[in-house]
Amino acid sequence: MEIDGNILAAKSLVRFGVHHMFGVVGIPVTSLANRAVSLGVRFIAFHNEQSAGYAASAYGYLTGRPGVFLTVSGPGCVHGLAGLSNASVNTWPTVMISGSCDQADVGRGDFQELDQIQATKAFSKLSVKASHISEIPACVAQVLDWALSGRPGGCYLDLPTDVLHQKVSESEAEKLLTEAEKNRTKTEPEIVSNSKIEEAVSILRHAERPLIVFGKGAAYARAEHALTKLVETTGIPFLPTPMGKGLLPDTHALAATAARSLAIGKCDVALVVGARLNWLLHFGEPPKWSKDVKFILVDVSEEEIELRKPHLGLVGDAKHVVEALHKEIKDDPFCLGSTHPWVQAVSNKAKDNVAKMEVQLAKDVVPFNFLTPMRIIRDAIAAVGTPAPIVVSEGANTMDVGRSVLVQTEPRTRLDAGTWGTMGLGLGYCIAAAVASPGRLVVGVEGDSGFGFSAMEVETLVRYQLPVVVIVFNNGGVYGGDRRRPEEIDGPHKEDPAPTDFVPNAGYHALIEAFGGKGYLVGTPDELKSALSESFSAGKPAVVNVVIDPYAGSESGRMQHKN
Ligand code: ADP
């Protein structure tokens, strides 16, 4: 018996541990998807490769296994670049596999021809082509291993049409699979030297105003238990980045989230674990940070540490390094204690800010601003209990307000626009979260603009009956209503809707009803409470269309200075 390249690729994926795939099928990869399914893979078929790619990347982050997505050649591959690049920027393990045109016809204008290796190189850690069927198993193993190794990221595998149609005997295929399995690389995390651990502990011990900052790299490393022990042993306040939220509960007494400006502006030592000192952390520079702050950076990437030139860099896996720090401290423990002036300053400021925010949140403002519905969503999510729903959030004001108001109590329960500020990833992330965590409720909290990028994927939610409730903050446009200055409204097309406008009062809830899902249109607190209570307990695909005052919020959310 002989098998073709499609079967061998499917067998390779299964042999090397792939349980789920995302993608869009078509020439020349339909058979590959079908074969993978017949071998036990769950294939989630999307409408657009962009969303499939976003889904694969979030799956990689949530499971710690490479998220794999499949595209057709040429345009399919180009659409997939959005997912591949977003994965690499977020440092999430992801593999994009694309079919490509027949190798014999390259350069002659073949159907969907593109030099896909060249096209993907800028966005991947590794781009490889299987030029012959015999190379398929080794190439599949290689991209899966590379996606995970060192600093995780996106990898690309090119499977030309002719290779997918070539044949080998079953026994030859088995030999190739065994060989590839034998040669798989497993990189062990680097071990940080004892002297560096001792130095880090000594700096923390002598700090007057220490702070522990952690990000999605720490979340990816499953460092939550290690961080909890470190924080609770030392009594050092902590600050999560948006996706680091939940590693320790936002409600923890040492959480500095609500006192962010004070914590980063006044700390003298910051232990930063799995978070880059990029724009999200103001590059670690004044005026947000003190110019004298000593950074101790923990990152799996040596390159990252070299780039930032911290006071001390610890290259290694976040969980292992934090465990080593804790072990070192345990032998000669120190704890700031709740009466320490720094702990009190952070805690008082946080309590103060929370109280002020609560006053605003307590108001029932109708037509809705952003705060009133966000409070109702926060309370509905809290009422779900454990496991806490995974929240996916995007949009300018919706994401900004949601970050402050929604409470994360469990790790990896917040997915958002991330390092690139990517909009349009919401539906892909929601689908990935539901697939990666069966039985867990997923709640999308999205601006109408973010939702619109991939709204057709609500059909995917319905098709697979995923427990996802997408709440759309509908304010009729990008940032909401027409906010142009009078001098910006001119020219022969001035009667056109503004570039930021969408159709007012769009019926987003009706979109999901077209496919048999449940839609809700809400404009008052009672309507929203009832829609959330019903849809959360049903655990079925639903869209809640929340009508927001088009002039609530601000243009560009909190990023106005850049627009
Ligand atoms: P955030 O957006 O939460 O601030 P970033 O994406 O900027 O986080 O930073 C995450 C960092 O975590 C990256 O620099 C990445 O290299 C690093 N990282 C990824 N995996 C690990 C790991 N297992 N251990 C430590 N650091 C990691």
Coordinates of C-alpha atoms and ligand atoms in Angstrom, one line a residue:
M1 CA 0.0 0.0 0.0
E2 CA 1.1 3.5 -0.8
I3 CA 0.2 6.8 0.9
D4 CA 0.4 10.3 -0.5
G5 CA 1.9 13.5 0.9
N6 CA -1.5 14.6 2.4
I7 CA -1.7 11.4 4.4
L8 CA 1.9 11.5 5.5
A9 CA 1.6 15.2 6.6
A10 CA -1.5 14.3 8.6
K11 CA 0.2 11.3 10.2
S12 CA 3.2 13.4 11.0
L13 CA 1.1 16.0 12.8
V14 CA -0.7 13.3 14.8
R15 CA 2.5 11.4 15.6
F16 CA 4.1 14.6 16.9
G17 CA 1.3 15.5 19.2
V18 CA -1.1 17.8 17.4
H19 CA -4.7 17.5 18.7
H20 CA -6.3 20.6 17.1
M21 CA -5.9 22.5 13.9
F22 CA -7.4 25.7 12.7
G23 CA -7.7 26.8 9.1
V24 CA -9.4 27.4 5.8
V25 CA -9.3 24.5 3.4
G26 CA -9.2 24.6 -0.4
I27 CA -6.7 23.7 -3.2
P28 CA -4.3 22.0 -2.4
V29 CA -4.9 21.2 1.3
T30 CA -8.4 19.9 1.6
S31 CA -7.4 16.3 1.7
L32 CA -4.7 17.1 4.3
A33 CA -7.4 18.5 6.6
N34 CA -9.7 15.5 6.0
R35 CA -7.0 13.0 6.6
A36 CA -6.0 14.8 9.9
V37 CA -9.6 14.6 11.1
S38 CA -9.8 11.0 10.2
L39 CA -6.7 10.4 12.4
G40 CA -8.3 12.1 15.4
V41 CA -7.4 15.8 15.0
R42 CA -10.2 18.3 15.7
F43 CA -10.1 20.7 12.8
I44 CA -11.8 24.0 13.3
A45 CA -12.7 25.4 9.9
F46 CA -12.8 29.2 9.7
H47 CA -14.0 31.7 7.1
N48 CA -10.8 33.6 7.0
E49 CA -7.2 32.6 7.5
Q50 CA -6.5 35.7 9.6
S51 CA -8.9 34.6 12.3
A52 CA -7.6 31.0 12.1
G53 CA -4.1 32.3 12.6
Y54 CA -5.1 34.4 15.6
A55 CA -6.9 31.3 17.0
A56 CA -3.8 29.1 16.6
S57 CA -1.6 31.6 18.3
A58 CA -4.0 32.0 21.3
Y59 CA -4.2 28.2 21.5
G60 CA -0.4 28.0 21.6
Y61 CA -0.4 30.5 24.5
L62 CA -3.2 28.8 26.4
T63 CA -2.1 25.2 26.1
G64 CA 1.7 25.6 25.9
R65 CA 1.6 23.4 22.8
P66 CA 2.1 24.9 19.3
G67 CA -1.1 26.1 17.7
V68 CA -1.3 24.9 14.2
F69 CA -3.2 26.4 11.3
L70 CA -3.6 25.5 7.7
T71 CA -4.1 27.7 4.7
V72 CA -4.3 27.4 0.9
S73 CA -1.5 28.8 -1.3
G74 CA -0.9 32.4 -2.4
P75 CA -3.7 34.6 -1.0
G76 CA -4.5 32.1 1.7
C77 CA -0.9 32.3 2.9
V78 CA -1.0 36.1 2.7
H79 CA -4.1 36.2 4.8
G80 CA -2.5 33.9 7.3
L81 CA 0.5 36.2 7.7
A82 CA -1.7 38.3 10.1
G83 CA -1.9 35.3 12.5
L84 CA 1.8 34.3 12.0
S85 CA 3.1 37.8 12.6
N86 CA 0.9 38.4 15.6
A87 CA 2.1 35.1 17.1
S88 CA 5.7 36.0 16.7
V89 CA 5.2 39.5 18.2
N90 CA 3.4 38.0 21.2
T91 CA 6.0 35.2 21.4
W92 CA 3.4 32.5 21.2
P93 CA 4.2 29.0 19.7
T94 CA 2.4 28.8 16.4
V95 CA 2.8 26.9 13.2
M96 CA 1.3 28.0 9.9
I97 CA 1.2 25.3 7.2
S98 CA 0.3 26.4 3.7
G99 CA -0.1 24.5 0.5
S100 CA 1.8 26.0 -2.4
C101 CA 1.8 25.7 -6.1
D102 CA 3.4 22.9 -8.1
Q103 CA 7.2 23.2 -7.9
A104 CA 7.6 22.5 -11.7
D105 CA 5.4 25.6 -12.5
V106 CA 7.2 28.1 -10.2
G107 CA 7.9 31.3 -12.1
R108 CA 5.3 30.6 -14.8
G109 CA 2.4 32.2 -13.2
D110 CA 0.9 29.0 -11.7
F111 CA -2.5 29.1 -9.8
Q112 CA -2.0 31.1 -6.6
E113 CA 1.7 31.1 -7.1
L114 CA 3.8 33.0 -4.4
D115 CA 7.3 32.6 -3.0
Q116 CA 5.8 31.7 0.4
I117 CA 9.1 31.0 2.1
Q118 CA 10.2 34.6 1.3
A119 CA 6.8 36.0 2.2
T120 CA 6.8 34.4 5.6
K121 CA 10.4 34.9 6.6
A122 CA 10.0 38.3 8.1
F123 CA 7.3 37.0 10.5
S124 CA 8.6 33.5 11.5
K125 CA 11.5 32.0 13.5
L126 CA 11.8 29.3 10.8
S127 CA 10.3 28.9 7.3
V128 CA 10.9 25.5 5.7
K129 CA 9.6 23.8 2.5
A130 CA 9.2 20.0 2.1
S131 CA 10.6 19.7 -1.4
H132 CA 9.9 16.0 -1.5
I133 CA 7.5 13.7 0.3
S134 CA 10.3 12.1 2.1
E135 CA 11.0 15.4 3.9
I136 CA 7.5 15.9 5.3
P137 CA 7.9 14.1 8.7
A138 CA 11.2 15.8 9.5
C139 CA 9.9 19.3 8.4
V140 CA 6.7 18.9 10.5
A141 CA 8.8 17.9 13.6
Q142 CA 11.1 20.8 13.0
V143 CA 8.5 23.5 12.8
L144 CA 6.7 22.2 15.9
D145 CA 9.9 22.0 17.9
W146 CA 11.2 25.4 16.8
A147 CA 7.9 27.1 17.6
L148 CA 8.3 26.0 21.2
S149 CA 12.0 26.3 21.7
G150 CA 13.8 29.2 23.4
R151 CA 11.6 32.3 22.9
P152 CA 8.4 30.8 21.5
G153 CA 7.1 32.2 18.2
G154 CA 5.7 31.5 14.8
C155 CA 7.1 29.0 12.3
Y156 CA 6.1 28.2 8.7
L157 CA 5.9 25.0 6.7
D158 CA 5.4 25.0 3.0
L159 CA 3.9 22.0 1.3
P160 CA 3.9 22.2 -2.5
T161 CA 1.0 20.6 -4.5
D162 CA 3.3 18.1 -6.2
V163 CA 4.7 17.0 -2.9
L164 CA 1.3 16.4 -1.4
H165 CA 0.5 14.2 -4.4
Q166 CA 3.8 12.2 -4.3
K167 CA 3.6 8.7 -2.9
V168 CA 5.7 6.4 -0.7
S169 CA 5.0 2.9 0.6
E170 CA 3.5 2.6 4.1
S171 CA 6.6 1.0 5.4
E172 CA 8.8 3.7 4.0
A173 CA 6.4 6.3 5.6
E174 CA 6.8 4.5 8.9
K175 CA 10.5 4.6 8.7
L176 CA 10.5 8.3 7.9
L177 CA 8.2 9.0 10.9
T178 CA 10.4 7.0 13.3
E179 CA 13.5 8.7 12.0
A180 CA 12.0 12.2 12.4
E181 CA 10.7 11.4 15.9
K182 CA 14.2 10.2 16.9
N183 CA 15.8 13.4 15.8
R184 CA 13.3 15.7 17.5
T185 CA 15.0 18.4 19.6
K186 CA 13.9 19.2 23.1
T187 CA 15.6 22.2 24.5
E188 CA 15.9 22.3 28.2
P189 CA 15.5 25.8 29.8
E190 CA 18.7 27.5 30.7
I191 CA 19.8 27.1 34.3
V192 CA 20.5 30.4 35.9
S193 CA 23.7 30.4 38.0
N194 CA 23.4 30.4 41.8
S195 CA 25.5 33.6 42.0
K196 CA 23.0 35.5 39.8
I197 CA 20.1 34.2 41.9
E198 CA 21.9 35.3 45.1
E199 CA 22.6 38.7 43.6
A200 CA 19.0 39.2 42.6
V201 CA 17.8 38.2 46.1
S202 CA 20.3 40.5 47.7
I203 CA 19.1 43.5 45.5
L204 CA 15.5 42.7 46.4
R205 CA 16.3 42.3 50.1
H206 CA 18.0 45.7 50.3
A207 CA 15.4 47.5 48.2
E208 CA 13.3 50.1 50.0
R209 CA 10.4 50.1 47.5
P210 CA 10.6 46.8 45.5
L211 CA 8.0 45.8 42.9
I212 CA 7.3 42.6 41.1
V213 CA 6.0 43.0 37.6
F214 CA 4.9 40.1 35.5
G215 CA 3.5 39.6 32.0
K216 CA 2.2 37.1 29.6
G217 CA 5.6 35.4 29.3
A218 CA 5.2 34.5 33.0
A219 CA 1.6 33.3 32.3
Y220 CA 2.8 31.2 29.4
A221 CA 5.5 29.7 31.7
R222 CA 2.8 28.8 34.2
A223 CA 4.7 30.7 36.9
E224 CA 1.6 31.5 39.0
H225 CA 2.4 29.2 41.9
A226 CA 6.0 30.3 42.0
L227 CA 5.0 34.0 41.9
T228 CA 2.4 33.6 44.5
K229 CA 4.9 32.0 46.9
L230 CA 7.5 34.7 46.1
V231 CA 5.0 37.6 46.7
E232 CA 3.5 36.1 49.8
T233 CA 6.9 35.2 51.4
T234 CA 8.4 38.7 50.7
G235 CA 5.3 40.9 51.0
I236 CA 6.4 42.7 47.8
P237 CA 3.6 44.5 45.9
F238 CA 3.0 43.2 42.4
L239 CA 1.8 44.7 39.1
P240 CA 0.6 42.5 36.3
T241 CA 0.6 43.6 32.6
P242 CA -2.8 43.3 31.0
M243 CA -2.4 39.6 30.1
G244 CA -0.4 38.9 33.3
K245 CA -3.6 39.7 35.2
G246 CA -4.9 36.7 37.1
L247 CA -1.6 35.0 37.8
L248 CA -2.3 36.3 41.3
P249 CA -5.9 37.5 41.8
D250 CA -6.5 41.2 41.1
T251 CA -8.2 41.2 44.5
H252 CA -5.0 40.3 46.3
A253 CA -3.9 42.6 49.1
L254 CA -0.6 43.2 47.5
A255 CA -2.0 44.0 44.0
A256 CA -0.7 47.3 42.8
T257 CA -2.9 47.4 39.7
A258 CA -5.0 50.2 40.9
A259 CA -1.9 52.1 42.0
R260 CA 0.0 51.6 38.8
S261 CA 1.4 55.1 38.4
L262 CA 2.6 55.3 42.0
A263 CA 4.1 51.7 41.9
I264 CA 6.1 52.2 38.8
G265 CA 6.9 55.8 39.4
K266 CA 8.3 55.3 42.9
C267 CA 9.7 51.8 43.0
D268 CA 13.5 51.6 43.4
V269 CA 13.8 47.9 42.3
A270 CA 11.6 46.2 39.8
L271 CA 11.8 42.5 39.3
V272 CA 10.2 42.1 35.8
V273 CA 9.2 38.5 34.9
G274 CA 8.2 37.6 31.4
A275 CA 7.3 41.1 30.3
R276 CA 9.2 43.3 27.9
L277 CA 10.1 46.9 28.8
N278 CA 8.4 48.0 25.6
W279 CA 5.7 50.7 25.1
L280 CA 3.3 48.8 27.4
L281 CA 5.7 49.4 30.2
H282 CA 6.9 52.8 29.0
F283 CA 10.2 51.4 28.0
G284 CA 11.2 51.4 31.6
E285 CA 12.2 55.0 31.4
P286 CA 11.3 58.4 33.0
P287 CA 9.0 60.1 33.4
K288 CA 6.8 57.1 34.2
W289 CA 9.6 55.3 36.0
S290 CA 12.2 56.8 38.3
K291 CA 15.5 57.2 36.5
D292 CA 17.3 55.4 39.3
V293 CA 15.2 52.3 39.3
K294 CA 17.1 49.0 39.2
F295 CA 15.6 46.5 36.8
I296 CA 16.1 42.7 37.4
L297 CA 14.7 41.1 34.2
V298 CA 13.7 37.5 33.9
D299 CA 13.2 36.4 30.3
V300 CA 13.7 33.2 28.3
S301 CA 15.3 35.3 25.6
E302 CA 18.9 36.5 26.0
E303 CA 18.4 38.9 23.1
E304 CA 15.6 40.6 25.0
I305 CA 17.9 41.1 28.1
E306 CA 20.7 42.4 26.0
L307 CA 18.3 44.8 24.3
R308 CA 17.1 46.3 27.6
K309 CA 20.4 46.4 29.4
P310 CA 18.9 45.9 32.9
H311 CA 20.8 46.2 36.2
L312 CA 20.7 42.4 36.3
G313 CA 19.4 39.9 33.7
L314 CA 18.3 36.3 34.4
V315 CA 18.0 34.3 31.3
G316 CA 15.7 31.3 31.9
D317 CA 12.2 30.0 32.2
A318 CA 10.1 32.3 34.4
K319 CA 8.7 29.5 36.5
H320 CA 12.1 28.0 37.2
V321 CA 13.8 31.3 37.9
V322 CA 11.1 32.5 40.3
E323 CA 11.2 29.1 42.0
A324 CA 15.0 29.5 42.4
L325 CA 14.5 33.0 43.8
H326 CA 12.0 31.8 46.3
K327 CA 14.2 28.9 47.4
E328 CA 17.1 31.2 48.0
I329 CA 14.9 33.6 50.0
K330 CA 13.4 30.8 52.1
D331 CA 16.8 30.0 53.6
D332 CA 16.9 33.5 55.1
P333 CA 13.4 34.9 54.7
F334 CA 12.5 38.6 54.7
C335 CA 9.0 40.1 54.5
L336 CA 8.0 43.7 54.2
G337 CA 4.8 43.2 56.1
S338 CA 1.6 45.2 55.8
T339 CA 2.8 48.1 58.0
H340 CA 5.9 48.7 55.8
P341 CA 5.6 52.3 54.5
W342 CA 5.9 51.3 50.8
V343 CA 3.3 48.5 51.1
Q344 CA 1.0 51.0 52.9
A345 CA 1.6 53.7 50.3
V346 CA 0.7 51.3 47.4
S347 CA -2.2 49.7 49.3
N348 CA -3.7 53.1 50.3
K349 CA -3.4 54.5 46.8
A350 CA -5.0 51.3 45.3
K351 CA -7.9 51.4 47.8
D352 CA -8.4 55.1 47.1
N353 CA -8.5 54.7 43.4
V354 CA -10.7 51.6 43.6
A355 CA -13.2 53.6 45.8
K356 CA -13.2 56.5 43.3
M357 CA -13.8 54.1 40.4
E358 CA -16.6 52.4 42.3
V359 CA -18.4 55.7 42.7
Q360 CA -18.4 56.1 38.9
L361 CA -19.3 52.4 38.3
A362 CA -22.2 52.5 40.7
K363 CA -24.1 54.9 38.5
D364 CA -26.6 53.5 36.1
V365 CA -26.0 55.8 33.1
V366 CA -28.4 55.4 30.2
P367 CA -27.9 55.7 27.3
F368 CA -24.9 53.5 28.3
N369 CA -21.5 54.9 28.7
F370 CA -18.7 52.3 28.9
L371 CA -18.6 52.0 32.7
T372 CA -22.2 51.0 33.5
P373 CA -22.3 48.0 31.1
M374 CA -18.7 47.0 32.1
R375 CA -19.7 46.9 35.8
I376 CA -22.7 44.7 34.9
I377 CA -20.4 42.4 32.9
R378 CA -17.9 42.3 35.8
D379 CA -20.5 41.2 38.2
A380 CA -22.0 38.6 35.8
I381 CA -18.5 37.1 35.3
A382 CA -17.9 37.0 39.0
A383 CA -21.2 35.2 39.5
V384 CA -20.0 32.4 37.2
G385 CA -17.5 31.2 39.9
T386 CA -14.8 28.7 39.1
P387 CA -13.4 28.0 36.6
A388 CA -13.6 31.6 35.8
P389 CA -14.6 32.5 32.2
I390 CA -11.8 33.4 29.8
V391 CA -12.3 37.0 28.8
V392 CA -11.2 38.1 25.3
S393 CA -11.1 41.9 24.9
E394 CA -10.4 44.3 22.1
G395 CA -11.4 47.7 21.0
A396 CA -10.0 51.1 22.1
N397 CA -12.3 52.3 24.9
T398 CA -13.8 48.8 25.4
M399 CA -10.5 47.2 26.0
D400 CA -9.1 50.1 28.1
V401 CA -12.1 50.3 30.4
G402 CA -12.4 46.5 30.6
R403 CA -8.8 46.2 31.7
S404 CA -9.5 48.4 34.7
V405 CA -12.9 47.2 35.6
L406 CA -13.0 43.5 34.8
V407 CA -11.5 41.4 37.6
Q408 CA -9.2 38.5 36.8
T409 CA -8.8 35.9 39.5
E410 CA -7.3 33.0 37.6
P411 CA -4.3 32.8 35.3
R412 CA -4.5 33.1 31.5
T413 CA -8.1 34.3 31.7
R414 CA -7.5 37.5 29.8
L415 CA -6.6 37.7 26.1
D416 CA -6.4 41.1 24.4
A417 CA -4.9 43.0 21.6
G418 CA -1.5 42.3 23.0
T419 CA 2.0 43.6 22.1
W420 CA 1.0 44.9 18.7
G421 CA -2.4 46.3 19.7
T422 CA -3.9 44.1 17.1
M423 CA -7.6 44.6 16.4
G424 CA -9.7 42.0 14.8
L425 CA -8.5 39.0 16.8
G426 CA -11.4 38.7 19.1
L427 CA -13.5 36.0 17.5
G428 CA -10.4 33.9 16.7
Y429 CA -9.2 34.1 20.3
C430 CA -12.7 33.3 21.6
I431 CA -12.8 30.2 19.4
A432 CA -9.3 29.1 20.5
A433 CA -10.1 29.6 24.2
A434 CA -13.3 27.5 23.9
V435 CA -11.4 24.7 22.0
A436 CA -8.4 24.8 24.4
S437 CA -10.5 24.8 27.6
P438 CA -13.5 22.5 27.0
G439 CA -16.5 23.3 29.2
R440 CA -15.2 26.7 30.2
L441 CA -17.3 29.8 29.4
V442 CA -15.6 32.3 27.1
V443 CA -16.8 35.9 27.1
G444 CA -15.8 38.3 24.3
V445 CA -15.9 42.0 25.3
E446 CA -15.4 43.8 22.1
G447 CA -15.9 47.2 20.5
D448 CA -18.0 47.1 17.4
S449 CA -15.0 48.0 15.3
G450 CA -12.9 45.1 16.6
F451 CA -15.9 42.7 16.3
G452 CA -16.5 43.8 12.6
F453 CA -13.1 42.5 11.5
S454 CA -14.1 38.9 11.9
A455 CA -17.8 39.0 12.7
M456 CA -18.5 36.2 10.2
E457 CA -16.8 33.8 12.5
V458 CA -20.0 33.9 14.6
E459 CA -21.1 31.2 12.2
T460 CA -18.1 29.2 13.3
L461 CA -19.2 29.5 16.9
V462 CA -22.6 28.2 16.0
R463 CA -21.3 25.4 13.8
Y464 CA -19.2 24.0 16.6
Q465 CA -21.6 25.0 19.3
L466 CA -18.9 26.7 21.3
P467 CA -19.8 28.2 24.7
V468 CA -18.9 31.7 23.7
V469 CA -20.9 34.9 24.5
V470 CA -19.7 37.9 22.5
I471 CA -20.7 41.2 24.0
V472 CA -20.4 44.0 21.4
F473 CA -20.1 47.6 22.7
N474 CA -22.0 49.2 19.8
N475 CA -21.3 52.9 19.5
G476 CA -21.6 53.1 15.8
G477 CA -18.0 53.4 14.6
V478 CA -14.3 53.3 15.2
Y479 CA -14.1 55.3 18.5
G480 CA -17.9 55.9 18.2
G481 CA -19.6 58.9 16.7
D482 CA -18.3 61.4 14.2
R483 CA -15.6 63.4 16.1
R484 CA -14.1 65.4 13.3
R485 CA -13.2 69.0 13.9
P486 CA -15.1 71.4 11.6
E487 CA -12.0 72.1 9.5
E488 CA -11.7 68.4 8.8
I489 CA -15.1 68.2 7.1
D490 CA -14.7 69.5 3.5
G491 CA -14.2 68.5 -0.1
P492 CA -16.5 66.9 -2.6
H493 CA -17.3 63.9 -0.5
K494 CA -18.0 65.7 2.7
E495 CA -21.6 64.3 2.7
D496 CA -20.2 60.7 3.0
P497 CA -20.1 59.1 6.4
A498 CA -17.0 59.9 8.4
P499 CA -14.1 57.5 8.0
T500 CA -14.8 56.4 11.6
D501 CA -18.5 55.9 11.1
F502 CA -20.5 52.6 10.8
V503 CA -24.2 52.3 10.2
P504 CA -25.9 53.6 13.3
N505 CA -27.8 51.1 15.5
A506 CA -26.3 48.1 13.6
G507 CA -28.1 44.9 14.4
Y508 CA -25.1 42.8 15.3
H509 CA -27.3 40.5 17.4
A510 CA -29.2 39.6 14.2
L511 CA -26.0 38.3 12.6
I512 CA -25.7 35.3 14.8
E513 CA -29.4 34.7 14.6
A514 CA -29.0 34.2 10.9
F515 CA -27.1 31.0 11.7
G516 CA -29.2 29.8 14.5
G517 CA -27.4 31.3 17.4
K518 CA -28.9 33.5 20.1
G519 CA -28.9 37.3 19.8
Y520 CA -29.8 40.0 22.3
L521 CA -30.2 43.7 21.8
V522 CA -29.9 45.6 25.0
G523 CA -29.9 49.3 26.0
T524 CA -30.7 49.3 29.7
P525 CA -29.1 47.7 32.9
D526 CA -32.0 45.3 33.4
E527 CA -31.9 44.2 29.8
L528 CA -28.1 43.6 29.9
K529 CA -28.3 41.7 33.3
S530 CA -31.0 39.5 32.0
A531 CA -29.2 38.8 28.7
L532 CA -26.0 37.9 30.5
S533 CA -27.6 35.8 33.1
E534 CA -29.5 33.8 30.4
S535 CA -26.6 33.5 27.9
F536 CA -23.9 32.7 30.6
S537 CA -26.0 29.8 32.0
A538 CA -27.0 28.5 28.6
G539 CA -23.3 28.3 27.6
K540 CA -24.2 28.5 23.9
P541 CA -23.0 30.8 21.2
A542 CA -24.6 34.2 21.6
V543 CA -24.0 37.8 20.7
V544 CA -25.2 40.6 23.0
N545 CA -25.5 43.8 21.1
V546 CA -25.1 46.6 23.7
V547 CA -26.1 50.0 22.5
I548 CA -23.6 52.7 23.8
D549 CA -23.8 56.4 23.5
P550 CA -21.8 57.2 20.4
Y551 CA -20.1 60.1 22.1
A552 CA -19.1 58.2 25.3
G553 CA -15.4 57.4 25.6
S554 CA -12.7 59.1 23.7
E555 CA -11.0 58.9 20.3
S556 CA -8.2 56.3 20.4
G557 CA -9.1 55.3 24.0
R558 CA -6.0 56.0 26.1
M559 CA -3.7 56.3 23.1
Q560 CA -4.9 59.7 22.0
H561 CA -1.4 61.2 22.0
K562 CA -0.5 58.9 19.1
N563 CA -3.4 59.7 16.8
Ligands
ADP1 P1 3.4 41.6 28.3 O1 2.7 42.0 27.0 O2 2.6 40.9 29.2 O3 4.1 42.8 28.9 P2 5.5 40.6 26.6 O4 5.0 39.9 25.5 O5 6.0 42.0 26.4 O6 4.6 40.6 27.9 O7 6.8 39.8 27.2 C1 6.8 38.5 27.3 C2 8.2 38.1 27.4 O8 8.2 36.8 28.0 C3 8.9 38.0 26.1 O9 10.1 38.8 26.1 C4 9.3 36.5 26.0 O10 10.6 36.3 25.5 C5 9.2 36.1 27.4 N1 9.0 34.6 27.6 C6 8.3 33.8 26.9 N2 8.3 32.6 27.4 C7 8.9 32.7 28.6 C8 9.3 31.7 29.6 N3 8.9 30.5 29.6 N4 10.0 32.2 30.7 C9 10.4 33.5 30.7 N5 10.1 34.4 29.8 C10 9.4 34.0 28.7

